[in-house]
Short mmCIF file of C-alpha atoms in Angstrom, two decimals:
data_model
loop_
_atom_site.label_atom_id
_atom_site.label_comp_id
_atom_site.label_asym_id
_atom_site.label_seq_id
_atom_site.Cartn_x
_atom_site.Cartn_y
_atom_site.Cartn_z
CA UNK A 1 -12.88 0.62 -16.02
CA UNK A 2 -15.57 1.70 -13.25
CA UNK A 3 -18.48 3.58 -14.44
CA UNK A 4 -18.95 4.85 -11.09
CA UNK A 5 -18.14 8.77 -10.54
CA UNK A 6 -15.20 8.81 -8.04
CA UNK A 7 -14.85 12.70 -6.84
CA UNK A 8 -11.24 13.46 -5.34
CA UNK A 9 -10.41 12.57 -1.59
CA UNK A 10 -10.18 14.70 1.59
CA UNK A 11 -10.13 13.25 4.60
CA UNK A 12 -6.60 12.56 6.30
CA UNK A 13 -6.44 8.35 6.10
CA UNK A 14 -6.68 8.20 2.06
CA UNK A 15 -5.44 4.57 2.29
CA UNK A 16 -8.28 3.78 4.07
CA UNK A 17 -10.71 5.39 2.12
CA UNK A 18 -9.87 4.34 -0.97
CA UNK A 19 -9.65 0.48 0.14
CA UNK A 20 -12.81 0.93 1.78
CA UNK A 21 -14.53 2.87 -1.78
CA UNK A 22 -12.90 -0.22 -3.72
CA UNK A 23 -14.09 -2.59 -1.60
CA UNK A 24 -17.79 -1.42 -2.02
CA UNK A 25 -17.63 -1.42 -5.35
CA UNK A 26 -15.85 -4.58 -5.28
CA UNK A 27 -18.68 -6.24 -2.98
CA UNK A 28 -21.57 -4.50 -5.17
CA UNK A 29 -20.85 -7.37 -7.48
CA UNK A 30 -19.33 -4.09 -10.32
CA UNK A 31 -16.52 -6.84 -10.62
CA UNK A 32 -16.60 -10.10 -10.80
CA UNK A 33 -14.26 -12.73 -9.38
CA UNK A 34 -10.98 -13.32 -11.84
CA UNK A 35 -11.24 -9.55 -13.39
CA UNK A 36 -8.65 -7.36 -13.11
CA UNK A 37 -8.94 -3.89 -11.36
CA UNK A 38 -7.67 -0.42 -13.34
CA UNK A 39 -4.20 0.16 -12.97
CA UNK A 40 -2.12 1.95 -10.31
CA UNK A 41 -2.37 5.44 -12.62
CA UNK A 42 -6.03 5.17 -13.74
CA UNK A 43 -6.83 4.77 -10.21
CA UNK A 44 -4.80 8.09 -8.99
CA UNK A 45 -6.76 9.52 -11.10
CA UNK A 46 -10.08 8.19 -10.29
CA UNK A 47 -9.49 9.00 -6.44
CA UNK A 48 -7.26 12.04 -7.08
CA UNK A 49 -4.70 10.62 -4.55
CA UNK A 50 -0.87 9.71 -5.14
CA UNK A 51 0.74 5.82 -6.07
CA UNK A 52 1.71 5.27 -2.25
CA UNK A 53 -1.71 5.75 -1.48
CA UNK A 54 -2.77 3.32 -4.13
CA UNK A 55 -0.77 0.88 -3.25
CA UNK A 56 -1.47 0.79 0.20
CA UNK A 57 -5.51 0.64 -0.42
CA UNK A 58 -4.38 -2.44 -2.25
CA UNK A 59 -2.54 -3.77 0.71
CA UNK A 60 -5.74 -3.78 2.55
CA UNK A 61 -7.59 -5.13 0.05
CA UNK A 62 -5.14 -8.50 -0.16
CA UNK A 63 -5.76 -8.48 3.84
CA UNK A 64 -9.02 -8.33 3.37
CA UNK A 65 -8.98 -11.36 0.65
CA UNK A 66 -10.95 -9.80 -1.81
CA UNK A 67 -7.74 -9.32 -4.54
CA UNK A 68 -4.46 -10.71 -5.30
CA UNK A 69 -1.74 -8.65 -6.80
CA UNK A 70 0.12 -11.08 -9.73
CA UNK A 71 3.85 -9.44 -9.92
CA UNK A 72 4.15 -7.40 -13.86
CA UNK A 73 0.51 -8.47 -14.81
CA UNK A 74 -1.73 -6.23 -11.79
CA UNK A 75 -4.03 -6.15 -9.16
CA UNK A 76 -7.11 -9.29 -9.97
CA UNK A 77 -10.52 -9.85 -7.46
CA UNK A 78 -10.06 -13.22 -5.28
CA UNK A 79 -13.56 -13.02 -4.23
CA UNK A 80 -16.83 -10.72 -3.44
CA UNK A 81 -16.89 -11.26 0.01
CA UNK A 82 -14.66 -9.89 2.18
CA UNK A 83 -12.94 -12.05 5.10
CA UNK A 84 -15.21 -11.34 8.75
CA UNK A 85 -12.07 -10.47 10.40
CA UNK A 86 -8.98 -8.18 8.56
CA UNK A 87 -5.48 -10.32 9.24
CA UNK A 88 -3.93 -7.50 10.90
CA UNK A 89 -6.31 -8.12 13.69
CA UNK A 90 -6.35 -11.68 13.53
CA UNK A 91 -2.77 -11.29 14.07
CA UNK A 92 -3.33 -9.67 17.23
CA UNK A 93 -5.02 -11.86 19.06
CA UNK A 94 -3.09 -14.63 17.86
CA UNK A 95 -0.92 -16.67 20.32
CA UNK A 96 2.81 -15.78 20.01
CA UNK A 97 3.67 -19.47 19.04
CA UNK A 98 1.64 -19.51 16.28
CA UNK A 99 3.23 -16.10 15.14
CA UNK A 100 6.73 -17.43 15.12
CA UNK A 101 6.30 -20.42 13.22
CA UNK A 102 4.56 -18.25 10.37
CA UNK A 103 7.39 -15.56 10.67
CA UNK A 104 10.01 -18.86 10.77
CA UNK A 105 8.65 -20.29 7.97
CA UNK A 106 8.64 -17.40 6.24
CA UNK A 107 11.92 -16.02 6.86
CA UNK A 108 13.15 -19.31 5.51
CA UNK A 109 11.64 -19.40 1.83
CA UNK A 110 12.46 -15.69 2.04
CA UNK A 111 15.97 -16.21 2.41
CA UNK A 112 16.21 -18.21 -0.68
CA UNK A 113 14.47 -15.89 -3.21
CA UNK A 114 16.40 -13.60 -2.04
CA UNK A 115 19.61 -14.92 -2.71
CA UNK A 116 18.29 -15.29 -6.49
CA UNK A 117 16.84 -11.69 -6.46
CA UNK A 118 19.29 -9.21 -4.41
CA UNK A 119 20.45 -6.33 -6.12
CA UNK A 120 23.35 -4.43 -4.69
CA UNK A 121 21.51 -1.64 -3.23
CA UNK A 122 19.55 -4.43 -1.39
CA UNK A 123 23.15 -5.88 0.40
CA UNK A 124 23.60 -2.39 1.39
CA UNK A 125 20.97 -1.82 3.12
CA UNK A 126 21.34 -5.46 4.82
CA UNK A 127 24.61 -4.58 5.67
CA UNK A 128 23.82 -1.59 7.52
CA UNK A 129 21.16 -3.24 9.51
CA UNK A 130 23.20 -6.22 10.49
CA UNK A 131 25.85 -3.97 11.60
CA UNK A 132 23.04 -1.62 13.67
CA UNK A 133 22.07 -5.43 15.05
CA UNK A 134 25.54 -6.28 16.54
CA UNK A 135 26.73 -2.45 17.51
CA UNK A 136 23.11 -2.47 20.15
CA UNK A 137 23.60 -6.55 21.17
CA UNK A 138 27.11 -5.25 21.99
CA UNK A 139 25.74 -2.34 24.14
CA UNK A 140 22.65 -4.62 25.20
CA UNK A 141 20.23 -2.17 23.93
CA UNK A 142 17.73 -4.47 23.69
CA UNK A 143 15.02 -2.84 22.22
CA UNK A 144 16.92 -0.81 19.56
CA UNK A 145 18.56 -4.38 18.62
CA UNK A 146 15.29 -5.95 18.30
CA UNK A 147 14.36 -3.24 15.96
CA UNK A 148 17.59 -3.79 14.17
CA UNK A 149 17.20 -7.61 13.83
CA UNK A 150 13.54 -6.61 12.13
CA UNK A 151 14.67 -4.35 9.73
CA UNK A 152 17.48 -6.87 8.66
CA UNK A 153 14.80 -9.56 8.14
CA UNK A 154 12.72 -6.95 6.51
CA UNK A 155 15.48 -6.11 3.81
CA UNK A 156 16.03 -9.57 3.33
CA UNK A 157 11.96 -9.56 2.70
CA UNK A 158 12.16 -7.03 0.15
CA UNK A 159 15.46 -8.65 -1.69
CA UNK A 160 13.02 -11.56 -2.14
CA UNK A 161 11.14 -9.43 -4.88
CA UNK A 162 7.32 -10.92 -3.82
CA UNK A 163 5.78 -8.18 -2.23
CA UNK A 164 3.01 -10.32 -0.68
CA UNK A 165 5.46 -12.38 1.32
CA UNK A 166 7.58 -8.44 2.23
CA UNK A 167 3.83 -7.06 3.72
CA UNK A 168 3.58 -10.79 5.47
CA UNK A 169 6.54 -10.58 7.23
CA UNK A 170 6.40 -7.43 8.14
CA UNK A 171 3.04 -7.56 9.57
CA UNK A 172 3.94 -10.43 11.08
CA UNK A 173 7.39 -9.40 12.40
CA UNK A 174 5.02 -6.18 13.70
CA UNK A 175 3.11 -8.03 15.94
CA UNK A 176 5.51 -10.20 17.51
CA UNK A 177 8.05 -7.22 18.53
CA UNK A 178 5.75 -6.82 21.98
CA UNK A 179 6.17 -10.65 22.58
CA UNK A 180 10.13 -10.37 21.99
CA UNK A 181 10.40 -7.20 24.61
CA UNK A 182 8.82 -9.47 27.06
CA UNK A 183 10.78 -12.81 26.31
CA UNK A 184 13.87 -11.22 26.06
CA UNK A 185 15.67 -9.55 29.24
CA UNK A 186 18.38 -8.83 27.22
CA UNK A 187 21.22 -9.29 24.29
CA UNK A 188 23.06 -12.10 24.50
CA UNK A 189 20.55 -14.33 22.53
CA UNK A 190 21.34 -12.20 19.25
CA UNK A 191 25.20 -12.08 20.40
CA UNK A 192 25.30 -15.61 19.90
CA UNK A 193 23.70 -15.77 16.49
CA UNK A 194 25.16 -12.94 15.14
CA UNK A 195 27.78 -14.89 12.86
CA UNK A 196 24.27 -17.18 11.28
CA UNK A 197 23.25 -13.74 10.40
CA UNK A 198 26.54 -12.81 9.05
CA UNK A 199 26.56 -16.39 7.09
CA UNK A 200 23.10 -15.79 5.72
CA UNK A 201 23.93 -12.53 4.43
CA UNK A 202 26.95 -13.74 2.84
CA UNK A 203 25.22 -16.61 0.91
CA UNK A 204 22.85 -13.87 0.04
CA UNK A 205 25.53 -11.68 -1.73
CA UNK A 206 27.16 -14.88 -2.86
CA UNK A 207 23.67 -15.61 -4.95
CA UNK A 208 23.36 -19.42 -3.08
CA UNK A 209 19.98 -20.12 -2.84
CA UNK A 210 20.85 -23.09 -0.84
CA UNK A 211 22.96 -21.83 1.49
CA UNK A 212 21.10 -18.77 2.25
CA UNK A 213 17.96 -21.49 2.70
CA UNK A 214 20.45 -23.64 5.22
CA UNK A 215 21.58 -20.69 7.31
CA UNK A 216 17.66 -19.30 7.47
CA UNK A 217 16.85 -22.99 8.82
CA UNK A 218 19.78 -23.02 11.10
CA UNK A 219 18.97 -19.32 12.15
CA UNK A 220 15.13 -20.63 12.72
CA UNK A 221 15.94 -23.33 14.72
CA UNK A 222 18.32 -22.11 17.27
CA UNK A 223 17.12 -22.14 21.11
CA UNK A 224 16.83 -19.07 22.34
#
């Protein structure tokens, strides 16, 4: 527990607050490296704020690299020292190449886990978004189908169940939509691998780790 007397927040950007009180007391040396911050309710209490809030500050905390959030056991400090620059604007300057392969890479091993993890409620909302996908390549609304082909990858992210890898891609997938608007003049790219999608997302619902991990490669590797 801190001994540190944390009064309730104001100010409009709580996330940001509280990641940036945590982090102080993170950096004072209060904690040291391996220990394992309060938990999500004893810190909406310390900061008076609600669990989204919480959970974001944490987000920028992992970007930072000063914790590491372990899936059912919490939230543990990776180091003192947090990294010069914050990854989301790393990411921003970074060269679109470089973005892809991450998000490529990604999308593969994310694929796979979730084809172990999905719950039905997760199909659905692929479903939905894979339909949204083909409906706008159809109509070559190109920007609402990029959109659409994000938040299918997306909901494959979270049907994964590792929440490091869902605020990864998304970040990632974030940063690369201005690149896509400029590389792609219109639909027919996502036209033509609308059935991979529609083969990954039925490996997914068939629980086929492998296949879902073939059709992700295939998917990855296609020329646009």
């Amino acid at each position: 527990m801190m001994n540190t007397q944390i009064h309730p927040l104001k100010r409009r950007n709580l996330a940001d607050e509280v990641a940036g009180r945590l982090q102080q007391v993170i950096c004072s040396s209060q904690y040291s490296v391996g220990q394992q911050l309060p938990t999500e309710p004893e810190l909406m209490q310390q900061f008076g704020v609600g669990r989204s809030t919480i959970r974001e500050a944490v987000r920028l905390l992992v970007n930072a690299g000063l914790v590491r959030v372990q899936q059912g056991l919490g939230t543990f400090i990776m180091s003192q020292h947090a990294m010069a620059e914050p990854l989301a604007q790393r990411l921003h300057r970074a060269h679109y190449q470089d973005l892809n392969e991450v998000r490529l890479l990604l999308e593969v091993k994310i694929a796979e886990k979730a084809a172990q993890n999905r719950t039905k409620e997760d199909l659905a909302k692929m479903r939905a978004f894979l339909k949204q996908r083909y409906e706008h390549a159809k109509a070559n609304n190109i920007d609402a189908c990029m959109q659409a082909d994000i938040n299918f990858h997306s909901s494959v992210a979270e049907a994964s169940g590792n929440e490091i890898m869902v605020d990864l891609y998304k970040t990632i997938a974030t940063h690369l939509k201005q690149s896509f608007s400029e590389r792609f003049a219109d639909t027919s790219s996502f036209l033509e691998t609308q059935h991979l999608h529609k083969s990954l997302l039925q490996s997914i619902a068939d629980k086929d780790p492998a296949q879902a991990l073939l059709w992700s490669t295939r998917i990855s590797t296609h020329t646009k």
